[in-house]
Coordinates of C-alpha atoms and ligand atoms in Angstrom, one line a residue:
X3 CA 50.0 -132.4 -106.1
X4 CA 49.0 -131.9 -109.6
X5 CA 46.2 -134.2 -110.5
X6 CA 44.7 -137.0 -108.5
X7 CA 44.1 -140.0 -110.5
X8 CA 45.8 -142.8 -108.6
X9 CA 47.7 -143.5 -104.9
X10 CA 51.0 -142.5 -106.8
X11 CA 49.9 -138.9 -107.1
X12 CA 50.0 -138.2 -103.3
X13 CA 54.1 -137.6 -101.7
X14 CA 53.3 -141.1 -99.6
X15 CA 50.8 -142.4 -98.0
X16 CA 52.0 -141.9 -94.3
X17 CA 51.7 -138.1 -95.2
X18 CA 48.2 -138.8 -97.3
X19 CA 47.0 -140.0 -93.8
X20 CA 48.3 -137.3 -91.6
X21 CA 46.6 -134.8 -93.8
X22 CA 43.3 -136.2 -93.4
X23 CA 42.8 -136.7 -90.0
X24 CA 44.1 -133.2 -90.0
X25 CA 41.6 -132.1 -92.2
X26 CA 38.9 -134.3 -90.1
X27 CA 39.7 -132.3 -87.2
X28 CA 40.1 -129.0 -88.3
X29 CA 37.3 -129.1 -91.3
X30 CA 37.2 -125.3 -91.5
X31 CA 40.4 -124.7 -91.2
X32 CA 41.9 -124.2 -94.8
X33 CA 38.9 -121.8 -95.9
X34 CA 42.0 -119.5 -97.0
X35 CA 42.8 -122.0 -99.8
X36 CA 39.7 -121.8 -101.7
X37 CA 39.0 -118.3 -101.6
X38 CA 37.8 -117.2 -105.2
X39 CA 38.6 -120.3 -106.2
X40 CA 36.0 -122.6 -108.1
X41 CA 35.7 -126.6 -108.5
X42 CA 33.6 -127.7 -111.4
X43 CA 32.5 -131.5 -111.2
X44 CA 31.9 -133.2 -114.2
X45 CA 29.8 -136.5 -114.2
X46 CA 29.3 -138.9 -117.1
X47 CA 27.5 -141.4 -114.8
X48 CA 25.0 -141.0 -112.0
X49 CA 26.4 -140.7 -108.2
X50 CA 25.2 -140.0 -105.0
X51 CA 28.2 -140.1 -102.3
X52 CA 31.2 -138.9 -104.7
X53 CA 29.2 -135.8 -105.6
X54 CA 28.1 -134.9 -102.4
X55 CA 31.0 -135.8 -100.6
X56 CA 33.6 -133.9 -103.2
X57 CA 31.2 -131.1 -103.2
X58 CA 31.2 -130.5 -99.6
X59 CA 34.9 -130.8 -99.2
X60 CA 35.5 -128.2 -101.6
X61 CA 32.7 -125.9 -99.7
X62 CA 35.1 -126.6 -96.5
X63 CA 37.9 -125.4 -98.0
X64 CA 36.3 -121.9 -98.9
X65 CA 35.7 -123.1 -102.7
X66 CA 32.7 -122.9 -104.8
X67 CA 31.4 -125.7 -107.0
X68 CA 29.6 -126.1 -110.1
X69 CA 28.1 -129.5 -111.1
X70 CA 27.5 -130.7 -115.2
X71 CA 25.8 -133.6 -115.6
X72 CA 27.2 -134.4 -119.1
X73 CA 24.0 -136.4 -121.2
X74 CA 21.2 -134.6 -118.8
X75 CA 22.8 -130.9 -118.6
X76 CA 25.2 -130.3 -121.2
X77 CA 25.4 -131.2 -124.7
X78 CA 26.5 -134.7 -125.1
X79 CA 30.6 -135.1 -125.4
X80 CA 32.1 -136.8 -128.5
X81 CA 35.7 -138.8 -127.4
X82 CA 36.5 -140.2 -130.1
X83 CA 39.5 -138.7 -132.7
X84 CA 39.1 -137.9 -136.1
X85 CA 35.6 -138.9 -136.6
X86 CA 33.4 -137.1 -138.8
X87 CA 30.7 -135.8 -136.4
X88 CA 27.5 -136.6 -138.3
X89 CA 25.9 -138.2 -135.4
X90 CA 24.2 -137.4 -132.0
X91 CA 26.7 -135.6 -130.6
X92 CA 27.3 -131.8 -130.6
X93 CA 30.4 -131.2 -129.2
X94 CA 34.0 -132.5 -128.6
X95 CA 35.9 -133.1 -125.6
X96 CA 38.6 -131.2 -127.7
X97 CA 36.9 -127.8 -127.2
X98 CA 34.6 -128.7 -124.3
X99 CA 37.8 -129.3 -121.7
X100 CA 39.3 -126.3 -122.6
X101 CA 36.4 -124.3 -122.1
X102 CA 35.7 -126.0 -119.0
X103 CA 39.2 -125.0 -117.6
X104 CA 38.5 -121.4 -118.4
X105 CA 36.4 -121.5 -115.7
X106 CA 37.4 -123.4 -113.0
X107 CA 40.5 -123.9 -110.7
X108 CA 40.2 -127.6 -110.4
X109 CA 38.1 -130.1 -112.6
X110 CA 36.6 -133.5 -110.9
X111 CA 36.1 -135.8 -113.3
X112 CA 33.5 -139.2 -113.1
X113 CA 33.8 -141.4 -116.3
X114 CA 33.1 -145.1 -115.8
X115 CA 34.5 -148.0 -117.5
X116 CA 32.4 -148.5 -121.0
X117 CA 33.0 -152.1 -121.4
X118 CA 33.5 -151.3 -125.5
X119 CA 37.2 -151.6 -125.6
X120 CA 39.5 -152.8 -123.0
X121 CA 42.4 -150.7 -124.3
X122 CA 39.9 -147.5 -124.3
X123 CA 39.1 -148.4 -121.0
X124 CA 42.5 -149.3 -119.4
X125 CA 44.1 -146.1 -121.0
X126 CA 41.7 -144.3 -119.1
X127 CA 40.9 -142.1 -123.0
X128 CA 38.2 -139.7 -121.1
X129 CA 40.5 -138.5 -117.8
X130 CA 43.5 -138.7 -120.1
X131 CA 42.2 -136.2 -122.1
X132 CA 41.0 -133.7 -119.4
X133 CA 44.6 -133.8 -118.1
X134 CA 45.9 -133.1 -121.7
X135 CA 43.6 -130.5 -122.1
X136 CA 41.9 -129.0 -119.5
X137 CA 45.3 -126.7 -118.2
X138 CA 43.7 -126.6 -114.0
X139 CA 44.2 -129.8 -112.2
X140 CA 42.2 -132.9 -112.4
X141 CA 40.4 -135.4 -109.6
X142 CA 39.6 -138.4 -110.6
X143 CA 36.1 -139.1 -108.7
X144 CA 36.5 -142.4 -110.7
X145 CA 37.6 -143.6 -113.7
X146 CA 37.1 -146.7 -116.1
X147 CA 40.2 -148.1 -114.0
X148 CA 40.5 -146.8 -110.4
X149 CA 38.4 -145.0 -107.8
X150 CA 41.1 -143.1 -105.7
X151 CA 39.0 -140.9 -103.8
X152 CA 37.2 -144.0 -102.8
X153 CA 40.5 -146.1 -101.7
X154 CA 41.8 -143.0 -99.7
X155 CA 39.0 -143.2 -97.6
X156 CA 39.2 -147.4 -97.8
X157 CA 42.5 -147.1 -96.3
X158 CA 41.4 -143.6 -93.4
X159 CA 38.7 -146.2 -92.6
X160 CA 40.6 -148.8 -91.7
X161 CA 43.5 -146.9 -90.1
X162 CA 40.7 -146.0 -87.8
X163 CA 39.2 -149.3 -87.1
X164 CA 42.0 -151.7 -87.3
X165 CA 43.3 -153.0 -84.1
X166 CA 46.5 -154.5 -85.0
X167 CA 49.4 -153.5 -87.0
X168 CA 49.1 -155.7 -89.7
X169 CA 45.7 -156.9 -90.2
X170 CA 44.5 -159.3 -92.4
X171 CA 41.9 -157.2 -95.7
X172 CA 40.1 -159.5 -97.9
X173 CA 38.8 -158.1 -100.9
X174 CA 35.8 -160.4 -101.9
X175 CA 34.0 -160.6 -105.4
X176 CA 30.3 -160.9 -104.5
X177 CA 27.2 -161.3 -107.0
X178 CA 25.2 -158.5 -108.8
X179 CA 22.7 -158.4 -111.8
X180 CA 24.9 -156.0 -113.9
X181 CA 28.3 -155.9 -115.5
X182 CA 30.1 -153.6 -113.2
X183 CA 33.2 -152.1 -113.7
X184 CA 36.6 -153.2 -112.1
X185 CA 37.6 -150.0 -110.7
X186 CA 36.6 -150.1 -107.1
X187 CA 38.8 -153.5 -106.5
X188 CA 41.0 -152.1 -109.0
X189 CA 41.9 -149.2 -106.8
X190 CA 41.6 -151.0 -104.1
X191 CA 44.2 -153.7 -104.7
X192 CA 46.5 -150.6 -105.9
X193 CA 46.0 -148.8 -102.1
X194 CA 46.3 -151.8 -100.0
X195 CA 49.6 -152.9 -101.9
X196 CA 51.0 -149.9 -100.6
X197 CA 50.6 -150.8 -96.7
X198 CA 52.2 -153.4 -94.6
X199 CA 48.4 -155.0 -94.7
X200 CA 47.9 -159.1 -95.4
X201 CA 45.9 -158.6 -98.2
X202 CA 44.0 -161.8 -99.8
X203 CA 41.8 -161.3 -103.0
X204 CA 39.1 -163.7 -103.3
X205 CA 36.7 -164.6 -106.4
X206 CA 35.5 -167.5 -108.9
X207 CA 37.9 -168.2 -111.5
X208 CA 37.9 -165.9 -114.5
X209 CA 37.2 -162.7 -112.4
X210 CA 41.2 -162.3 -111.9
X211 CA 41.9 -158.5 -111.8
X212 CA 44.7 -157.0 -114.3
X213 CA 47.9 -158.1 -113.7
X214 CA 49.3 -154.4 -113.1
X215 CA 46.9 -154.3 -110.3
X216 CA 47.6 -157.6 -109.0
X217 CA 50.7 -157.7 -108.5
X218 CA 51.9 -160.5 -106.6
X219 CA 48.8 -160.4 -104.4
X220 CA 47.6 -163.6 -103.3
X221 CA 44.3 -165.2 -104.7
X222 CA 42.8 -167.6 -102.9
X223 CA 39.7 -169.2 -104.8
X224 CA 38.0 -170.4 -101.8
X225 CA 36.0 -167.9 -100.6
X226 CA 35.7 -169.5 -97.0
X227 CA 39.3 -169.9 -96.6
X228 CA 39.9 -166.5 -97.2
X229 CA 37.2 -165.2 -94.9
X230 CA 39.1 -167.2 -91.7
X231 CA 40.9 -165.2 -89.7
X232 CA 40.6 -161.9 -91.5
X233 CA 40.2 -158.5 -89.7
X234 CA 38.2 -156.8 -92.5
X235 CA 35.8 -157.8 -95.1
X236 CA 35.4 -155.8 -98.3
X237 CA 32.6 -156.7 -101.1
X238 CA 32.4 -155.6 -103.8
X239 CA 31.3 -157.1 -107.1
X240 CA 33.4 -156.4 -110.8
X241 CA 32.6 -157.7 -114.5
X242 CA 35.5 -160.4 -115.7
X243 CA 38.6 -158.5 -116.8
X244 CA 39.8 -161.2 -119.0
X245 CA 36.4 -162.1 -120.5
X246 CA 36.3 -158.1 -120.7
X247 CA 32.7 -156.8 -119.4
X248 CA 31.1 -160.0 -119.0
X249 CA 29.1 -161.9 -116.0
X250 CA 30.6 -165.2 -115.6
X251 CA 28.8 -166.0 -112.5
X252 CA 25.4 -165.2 -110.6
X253 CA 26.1 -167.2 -107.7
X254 CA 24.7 -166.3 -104.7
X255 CA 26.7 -169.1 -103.0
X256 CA 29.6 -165.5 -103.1
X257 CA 27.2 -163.4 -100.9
X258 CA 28.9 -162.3 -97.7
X259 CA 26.5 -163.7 -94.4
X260 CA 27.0 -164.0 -91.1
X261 CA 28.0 -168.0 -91.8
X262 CA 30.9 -166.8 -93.4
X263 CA 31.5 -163.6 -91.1
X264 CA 31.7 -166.3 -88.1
X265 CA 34.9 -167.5 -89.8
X266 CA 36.9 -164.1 -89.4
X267 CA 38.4 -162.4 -86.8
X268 CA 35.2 -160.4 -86.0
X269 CA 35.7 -158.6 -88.9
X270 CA 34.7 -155.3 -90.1
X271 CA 32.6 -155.2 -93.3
X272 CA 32.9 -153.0 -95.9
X273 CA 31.3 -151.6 -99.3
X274 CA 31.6 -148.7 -101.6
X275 CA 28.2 -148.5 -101.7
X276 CA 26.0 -147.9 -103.5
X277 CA 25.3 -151.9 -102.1
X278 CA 22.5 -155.0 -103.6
X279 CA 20.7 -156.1 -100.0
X280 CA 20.6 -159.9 -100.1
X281 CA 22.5 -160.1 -103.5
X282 CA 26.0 -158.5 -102.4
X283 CA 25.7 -158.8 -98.5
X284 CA 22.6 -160.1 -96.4
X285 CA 20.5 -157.5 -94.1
X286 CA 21.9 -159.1 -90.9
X287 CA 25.8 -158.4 -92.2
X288 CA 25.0 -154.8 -93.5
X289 CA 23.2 -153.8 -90.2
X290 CA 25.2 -155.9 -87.7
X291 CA 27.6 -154.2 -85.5
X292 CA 30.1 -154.8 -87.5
X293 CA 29.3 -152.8 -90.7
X294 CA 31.4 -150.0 -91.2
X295 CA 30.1 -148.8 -94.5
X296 CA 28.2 -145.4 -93.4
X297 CA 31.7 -144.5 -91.6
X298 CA 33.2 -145.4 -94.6
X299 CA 31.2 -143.3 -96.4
X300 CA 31.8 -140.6 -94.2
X301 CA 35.5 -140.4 -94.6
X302 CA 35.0 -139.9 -98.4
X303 CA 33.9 -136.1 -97.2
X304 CA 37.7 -136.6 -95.6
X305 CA 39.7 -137.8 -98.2
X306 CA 37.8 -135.5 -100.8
X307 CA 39.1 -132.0 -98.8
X308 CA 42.6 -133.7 -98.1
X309 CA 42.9 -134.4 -102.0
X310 CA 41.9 -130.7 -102.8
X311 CA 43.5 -128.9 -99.8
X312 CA 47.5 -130.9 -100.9
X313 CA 46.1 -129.7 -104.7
X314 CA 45.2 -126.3 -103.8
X315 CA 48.5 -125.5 -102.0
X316 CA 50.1 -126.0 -105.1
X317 CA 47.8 -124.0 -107.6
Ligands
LIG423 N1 31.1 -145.1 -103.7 C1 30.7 -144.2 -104.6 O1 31.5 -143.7 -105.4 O2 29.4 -143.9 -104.6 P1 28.6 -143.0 -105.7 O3 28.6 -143.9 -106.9 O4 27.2 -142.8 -105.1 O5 29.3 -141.7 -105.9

């Protein structure tokens, strides 16, 4: 694998899987791979689990890491072509990526959707132009469109906690006090379309998710209807794609709570976390017995390491 930006960089996804439990079970066993090798992770927005996690899987695998917090650390980046530079910022992306690949075996990359430009942000300008320029490969450790290291441990997770073949996923839109980007449910939409999973998508009108996304995934607009039956439960909240960047809807009549929980299959619930208690999901969902979201968060470490280790053995 050369870069890592969405599920159709990795060979398939039956092989993405068997290399992380691999990896889960035999953490230390690939320290060969990264020997005098170094990751450098580049952040454009704040994180907590994708650094640690991605930081740690490379220490696993024998790497060493570097971290640049662009904005706080480094000089701040100009993206944009052909401007004349008479403003805040310093330096280009044109020479900084370079530079940055002269040191490094393997860039991780976090630039969030800006919520300027759809067509900036759906081109995905910043990652684009590491992987133009930056000459090592590049991880995605999210974009303005996709999260992949996120879904890749989505999907781990619920290989490991499903109990049927085929069970039934519903993504739900959920409330939140900020425009958030759409890459979480983005990516994972994109993941889920790739397993034999019933997946339902369920959200007000006007917070429909891109059509390349989409698919021919079913939407169903009741959020209650969605919620019966299903095996796992996945918040997560996203800013309107076709009103692009904007809250439509505050409702807190979307929040997952045990009423609705009581209409699923006892399902599993999930979030990417960082998570709103009592806006996104109420205390007694997030700490029931049915929360999954620190093991979830745990298999990031997973996913992280099997997305470097299939890299590295190509370098
Ligand atoms: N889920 C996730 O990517 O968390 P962070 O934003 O803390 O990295």
């Amino acid at each position: 694998m050369k870069h890592f930006i969405s599920v159709k960089d990795i060979p398939n996804l039956q092989y993405a899987l068997d290399v992380a439990f691999d990896v889960k079970t035999n953490r230390f066993a690939y320290q060969h791979l990264g020997k005098n090798k170094t990751m450098i992770l580049i952040f454009f927005n704040s994180s907590l689990r994708t650094r640690l996690s991605t930081q740690k899987a490379a220490m696993n695998l024998g790497m060493n890491t570097m971290v640049l917090n662009v904005n706080e650390d480094g000089w701040q980046l100009e993206s944009e072509l052909g401007v004349v530079m008479d403003g805040e910022k310093p330096e280009h992306l044109l020479e900084a990526i370079p530079v940055i690949g002269q040191y490094c075996d393997v860039i991780g990359v976090r630039s969030f959707a800006r919520f300027q430009s759809k067509d900036d942000d759906y081109s995905e300008k910043i990652i684009s132009q590491f992987i133009q320029y930056a000459g090592v490969p590049v991880v995605s450790m999210e974009g303005a469109t996709r999260h992949p290291l996120q879904s890749y441990a989505d999907l781990v997770t619920i290989e490991e906690f499903k109990t049927k073949q085929r069970p039934k996923v519903v993504l739900t839109w959920a409330p939140h006090p900020k425009a958030l980007p759409q890459a979480v449910a983005n990516s994972f939409v994109e993941w889920m379309r790739e397993t034999a999973y019933d997946l339902v998508v369920t959200h007000p009108e006007g917070y429909e998710l891109a059509p390349e996304f989409m698919g021919d995934v079913k939407v169903e607009y009741n959020q209650k209807k969605a919620f019966e039956g299903a095996d796992f439960i996945y918040a997560k909240n996203w800013a309107s794609y076709t009103s692009y960047g904007q809250i439509l809807s505050k409702d807190f009549g979307w929040t997952v709570n045990e009423e609705k929980m009581a209409l699923t299959n006892d399902a599993k619930f999930m979030h990417c976390l960082p998570v709103r208690r009592n806006v996104v999901v109420t205390d007694g969902v997030i700490d029931s017995k049915n929360s999954i979201v620190i093991q979830q968060a745990a298999n990031r470490e997973v996913t992280a390491q099997a997305v470097l280790k299939m890299i590295l053995e190509e370098v």
